[in-house]
C-alpha positions as a LaTeX table, in Angstrom:
\begin{tabular}{lrrr}
\hline
Residue & $x$ (\AA) & $y$ (\AA) & $z$ (\AA) \\
\hline
Pro1 & 14.09 & $-9.84$ & $-42.14$ \\
Lys2 & 15.94 & $-7.13$ & $-43.99$ \\
Trp3 & 18.21 & $-5.22$ & $-41.83$ \\
Phe4 & 19.77 & $-2.79$ & $-44.24$ \\
Ala5 & 18.70 & $-0.79$ & $-47.40$ \\
Arg6 & 20.82 & 0.80 & $-50.22$ \\
Gly7 & 20.21 & 4.39 & $-51.46$ \\
Asn8 & 17.11 & 6.17 & $-50.32$ \\
Ala9 & 14.54 & 3.53 & $-50.80$ \\
Glu10 & 13.58 & 3.55 & $-47.06$ \\
Leu11 & 14.02 & 7.31 & $-46.38$ \\
Glu12 & 10.35 & 8.09 & $-46.79$ \\
Thr13 & 9.49 & 5.34 & $-44.29$ \\
Ala14 & 11.99 & 6.66 & $-41.77$ \\
Leu15 & 10.79 & 10.29 & $-42.21$ \\
Arg16 & 7.15 & 9.06 & $-41.63$ \\
Gln17 & 8.31 & 7.01 & $-38.58$ \\
Thr18 & 10.22 & 9.92 & $-37.08$ \\
Gln19 & 7.33 & 12.29 & $-37.51$ \\
Ala20 & 4.90 & 9.77 & $-35.72$ \\
Arg21 & 7.30 & 9.53 & $-33.00$ \\
Ala22 & 7.55 & 13.19 & $-32.76$ \\
Gln23 & 3.57 & 13.30 & $-32.35$ \\
Thr24 & 4.02 & 11.16 & $-29.21$ \\
Arg25 & 5.98 & 13.76 & $-27.39$ \\
Gly26 & 4.19 & 14.90 & $-24.23$ \\
Ile27 & 3.33 & 11.48 & $-22.95$ \\
Pro28 & 4.10 & 11.39 & $-19.16$ \\
Phe29 & 6.84 & 9.38 & $-17.68$ \\
Arg30 & 5.81 & 6.05 & $-15.99$ \\
Leu31 & 5.24 & 6.23 & $-12.09$ \\
Trp32 & 8.19 & 4.27 & $-10.69$ \\
Leu33 & 8.79 & 3.54 & $-6.89$ \\
Arg34 & 12.01 & 2.48 & $-5.18$ \\
Pro35 & 12.00 & $-0.76$ & $-3.56$ \\
Gly36 & 10.86 & $-0.51$ & 0.07 \\
Glu37 & 9.26 & 2.94 & $-0.66$ \\
Lys38 & 6.05 & 3.36 & 1.39 \\
Asp39 & 2.92 & 5.43 & 1.04 \\
Arg40 & 3.46 & 7.82 & $-2.10$ \\
Lys41 & 0.36 & 9.54 & $-2.96$ \\
Ile42 & $-1.21$ & 9.44 & $-6.24$ \\
Val43 & $-4.57$ & 10.82 & $-7.52$ \\
Met44 & $-6.07$ & 8.61 & $-10.14$ \\
Leu45 & $-7.34$ & 10.73 & $-13.21$ \\
Thr46 & $-8.89$ & 7.66 & $-15.20$ \\
Asp47 & $-11.28$ & 5.16 & $-14.59$ \\
Asp48 & $-10.68$ & 3.01 & $-17.73$ \\
Pro49 & $-7.01$ & 1.99 & $-18.68$ \\
Phe50 & $-5.36$ & 1.93 & $-21.85$ \\
Ala51 & $-4.15$ & $-1.60$ & $-22.62$ \\
Ile52 & $-1.28$ & $-3.05$ & $-24.51$ \\
Tyr53 & 0.83 & $-6.23$ & $-24.73$ \\
Glu54 & 4.53 & $-5.02$ & $-24.04$ \\
His55 & 7.98 & $-6.74$ & $-23.74$ \\
Glu56 & 10.68 & $-5.78$ & $-21.25$ \\
Ile57 & 13.99 & $-6.31$ & $-22.41$ \\
Asp58 & 17.51 & $-5.65$ & $-20.92$ \\
Met59 & 19.67 & $-3.64$ & $-23.10$ \\
Gly60 & 22.98 & $-1.97$ & $-23.15$ \\
Pro61 & 26.32 & $-2.56$ & $-21.13$ \\
Asn62 & 24.42 & $-1.54$ & $-18.12$ \\
Arg63 & 21.26 & $-4.01$ & $-18.77$ \\
Gln64 & 19.00 & $-0.92$ & $-18.67$ \\
Arg65 & 15.29 & $-2.22$ & $-19.06$ \\
Glu66 & 13.51 & $-1.18$ & $-22.03$ \\
His67 & 9.88 & $-1.36$ & $-22.48$ \\
Leu68 & 8.84 & $-2.04$ & $-26.10$ \\
Thr69 & 4.99 & $-2.25$ & $-27.38$ \\
Cys70 & 4.43 & $-5.83$ & $-28.80$ \\
Arg71 & 3.66 & $-5.51$ & $-32.65$ \\
Gly72 & 1.42 & $-8.50$ & $-32.24$ \\
Gly73 & $-1.18$ & $-6.14$ & $-31.10$ \\
Met74 & $-4.21$ & $-6.89$ & $-28.85$ \\
Asp75 & $-5.51$ & $-9.79$ & $-31.22$ \\
Arg76 & $-1.96$ & $-11.36$ & $-31.02$ \\
Ala77 & $-2.71$ & $-13.00$ & $-34.24$ \\
Asp78 & $-2.05$ & $-11.52$ & $-37.85$ \\
Val79 & 1.14 & $-9.36$ & $-37.43$ \\
Glu80 & 4.60 & $-10.91$ & $-36.68$ \\
Cys81 & 6.46 & $-9.36$ & $-33.66$ \\
Pro82 & 9.93 & $-9.34$ & $-34.21$ \\
Val83 & 10.72 & $-9.37$ & $-30.47$ \\
Cys84 & 8.28 & $-12.37$ & $-30.10$ \\
Thr85 & 10.15 & $-14.22$ & $-32.88$ \\
Ser86 & 13.74 & $-13.54$ & $-32.01$ \\
Thr87 & 13.96 & $-13.71$ & $-28.23$ \\
Asp88 & 12.27 & $-15.72$ & $-25.46$ \\
Lys89 & 10.83 & $-12.54$ & $-24.04$ \\
Phe90 & 7.22 & $-13.03$ & $-24.14$ \\
Ala91 & 4.81 & $-10.11$ & $-24.16$ \\
Tyr92 & 2.68 & $-9.38$ & $-21.15$ \\
Tyr93 & $-0.60$ & $-7.49$ & $-20.87$ \\
Leu94 & $-0.32$ & $-4.10$ & $-19.44$ \\
Ser95 & $-3.09$ & $-1.56$ & $-18.24$ \\
Ile96 & $-2.02$ & 2.04 & $-18.22$ \\
Tyr97 & $-3.66$ & 4.88 & $-16.17$ \\
Cys98 & $-3.06$ & 8.31 & $-15.88$ \\
Val99 & $-2.28$ & 9.60 & $-12.44$ \\
Leu100 & $-1.12$ & 12.67 & $-10.45$ \\
Asp101 & 2.15 & 11.73 & $-8.49$ \\
Met102 & 1.83 & 13.95 & $-5.52$ \\
Gln103 & 5.65 & 13.94 & $-4.72$ \\
Ser104 & 7.24 & 17.05 & $-5.50$ \\
Trp105 & 10.03 & 17.58 & $-7.88$ \\
Thr106 & 12.51 & 20.38 & $-8.92$ \\
Ser107 & 13.34 & 21.07 & $-12.56$ \\
Lys108 & 17.16 & 20.99 & $-13.20$ \\
Arg109 & 16.86 & 23.21 & $-16.00$ \\
Glu110 & 14.67 & 26.05 & $-14.28$ \\
Gly111 & 15.34 & 25.45 & $-10.75$ \\
Lys112 & 11.60 & 25.64 & $-10.14$ \\
Thr113 & 9.89 & 23.20 & $-7.85$ \\
Tyr114 & 6.48 & 21.47 & $-8.66$ \\
Pro115 & 4.21 & 20.05 & $-6.10$ \\
Tyr116 & 3.30 & 17.18 & $-8.43$ \\
Ser117 & 3.74 & 15.60 & $-11.77$ \\
Lys118 & 1.49 & 13.61 & $-14.42$ \\
Arg119 & 2.42 & 10.07 & $-14.68$ \\
Leu120 & 1.35 & 6.94 & $-16.30$ \\
Leu121 & 0.52 & 4.09 & $-13.76$ \\
Cys122 & 1.45 & 0.84 & $-15.66$ \\
Thr123 & 0.33 & $-2.28$ & $-14.08$ \\
Lys124 & 0.64 & $-6.16$ & $-15.24$ \\
Gln125 & $-2.10$ & $-8.53$ & $-14.88$ \\
Thr126 & $-2.13$ & $-9.01$ & $-11.15$ \\
Met127 & $-2.20$ & $-5.39$ & $-10.35$ \\
Ser128 & $-4.66$ & $-4.52$ & $-13.05$ \\
Ala129 & $-7.02$ & $-7.10$ & $-11.58$ \\
Glu130 & $-6.71$ & $-5.46$ & $-8.12$ \\
Leu131 & $-7.41$ & $-2.07$ & $-9.63$ \\
Arg132 & $-10.37$ & $-3.40$ & $-11.25$ \\
Asp133 & $-11.70$ & $-4.67$ & $-7.95$ \\
Leu134 & $-10.85$ & $-1.30$ & $-6.35$ \\
Ala135 & $-12.68$ & 0.56 & $-9.35$ \\
Glu136 & $-15.63$ & $-1.72$ & $-8.68$ \\
Glu137 & $-15.54$ & $-1.19$ & $-4.72$ \\
Tyr138 & $-15.07$ & 2.59 & $-4.90$ \\
Lys139 & $-17.58$ & 2.96 & $-7.89$ \\
Gly140 & $-14.91$ & 4.19 & $-10.29$ \\
Leu141 & $-11.19$ & 5.21 & $-9.80$ \\
Arg142 & $-11.20$ & 8.89 & $-10.92$ \\
Gly143 & $-10.59$ & 11.33 & $-8.08$ \\
Cys144 & $-9.44$ & 8.26 & $-5.89$ \\
Val145 & $-6.28$ & 9.23 & $-3.67$ \\
Phe146 & $-4.17$ & 6.16 & $-2.74$ \\
Ala147 & $-0.94$ & 5.58 & $-0.92$ \\
Val148 & 1.11 & 3.48 & $-2.91$ \\
Ser149 & 3.89 & 1.11 & $-1.74$ \\
Arg150 & 6.54 & $-1.11$ & $-3.05$ \\
Thr151 & 7.58 & $-3.80$ & $-0.81$ \\
Asp152 & 10.90 & $-4.92$ & $-2.32$ \\
Glu153 & 12.90 & $-5.36$ & $-5.42$ \\
Lys154 & 10.82 & $-8.12$ & $-6.87$ \\
Ser155 & 7.45 & $-6.10$ & $-6.65$ \\
Phe156 & 5.88 & $-4.13$ & $-9.48$ \\
Thr157 & 8.02 & $-1.14$ & $-9.93$ \\
Ser158 & 4.75 & 1.00 & $-9.85$ \\
Gly159 & 3.89 & $-0.44$ & $-6.52$ \\
Asn160 & 2.19 & $-3.48$ & $-5.14$ \\
Lys161 & 0.12 & $-2.14$ & $-2.31$ \\
Phe162 & $-2.74$ & 0.41 & $-2.83$ \\
Lys163 & $-4.13$ & 2.02 & 0.21 \\
Phe164 & $-7.35$ & 4.03 & $-0.22$ \\
Val165 & $-6.91$ & 7.64 & 1.33 \\
Lys166 & $-9.99$ & 9.53 & 0.04 \\
Arg167 & $-11.68$ & 10.52 & $-2.93$ \\
Leu168 & $-11.53$ & 14.01 & $-4.63$ \\
Ser169 & $-14.90$ & 15.19 & $-6.30$ \\
Glu170 & $-14.84$ & 16.63 & $-9.69$ \\
Thr171 & $-14.94$ & 20.25 & $-8.34$ \\
Asp172 & $-11.90$ & 19.65 & $-5.88$ \\
Leu173 & $-10.17$ & 17.88 & $-8.69$ \\
Arg174 & $-10.49$ & 21.13 & $-10.93$ \\
Lys175 & $-9.94$ & 23.30 & $-7.96$ \\
His176 & $-6.77$ & 21.98 & $-6.98$ \\
Phe177 & $-5.22$ & 20.66 & $-10.12$ \\
Gly178 & $-7.01$ & 22.98 & $-12.99$ \\
Lys179 & $-6.37$ & 21.65 & $-16.36$ \\
Asp180 & $-4.06$ & 18.95 & $-15.19$ \\
Ala181 & $-7.19$ & 17.06 & $-13.71$ \\
Glu182 & $-8.80$ & 16.91 & $-17.13$ \\
Pro183 & $-9.27$ & 13.52 & $-18.37$ \\
Gln184 & $-6.97$ & 13.36 & $-21.37$ \\
Ser185 & $-8.26$ & 12.05 & $-24.65$ \\
Asp186 & $-5.52$ & 13.60 & $-26.32$ \\
Leu187 & $-2.92$ & 11.37 & $-24.18$ \\
Trp188 & $-4.81$ & 8.19 & $-25.41$ \\
Ala189 & $-4.63$ & 9.42 & $-28.91$ \\
Lys190 & $-0.91$ & 10.14 & $-28.49$ \\
Met191 & $-0.32$ & 6.54 & $-27.05$ \\
Glu192 & $-2.27$ & 4.81 & $-30.05$ \\
Lys193 & 0.37 & 6.22 & $-32.27$ \\
Trp194 & 3.16 & 5.16 & $-29.54$ \\
\hline
\end{tabular}
């Protein structure tokens, strides 16, 4: 693979890529729980997950984890992924749900406290299968409130125990959360460009 270019040959490609990345702004952060954290309340906003294959790479001097979408895609065939071919970091299947994290937070810039935030619940295969089973048990996930826990450092960062609390009706979702409770087709559209 070519790692450099002379002149402005690649400038148009770089500009298009920058423009595409700018269109993905507004995608919520991932839900993340500290090891040992118990009973963080979340409200499920989507029934069907958005699914990708992803790599998790340790980068930089602090070995910070970066998540990179696998270029091989869902068919895992025609497109060569540079991460697959140059490292031993195999891609894993990831389901992505949109949730409301009911933990309040304060904006450093505005000093304003918010009672909840929209997050992405990212789950690997084992937890994805558990959420699929919960969706069957509760006839869908939208409106379900779960108390999520993460038992230790080795468990999933988005939690590995989901305890059903209650289900909010569509009316209650709209009454308590307004437009934040709306299914986000625009979110999935942004993620397709991600």
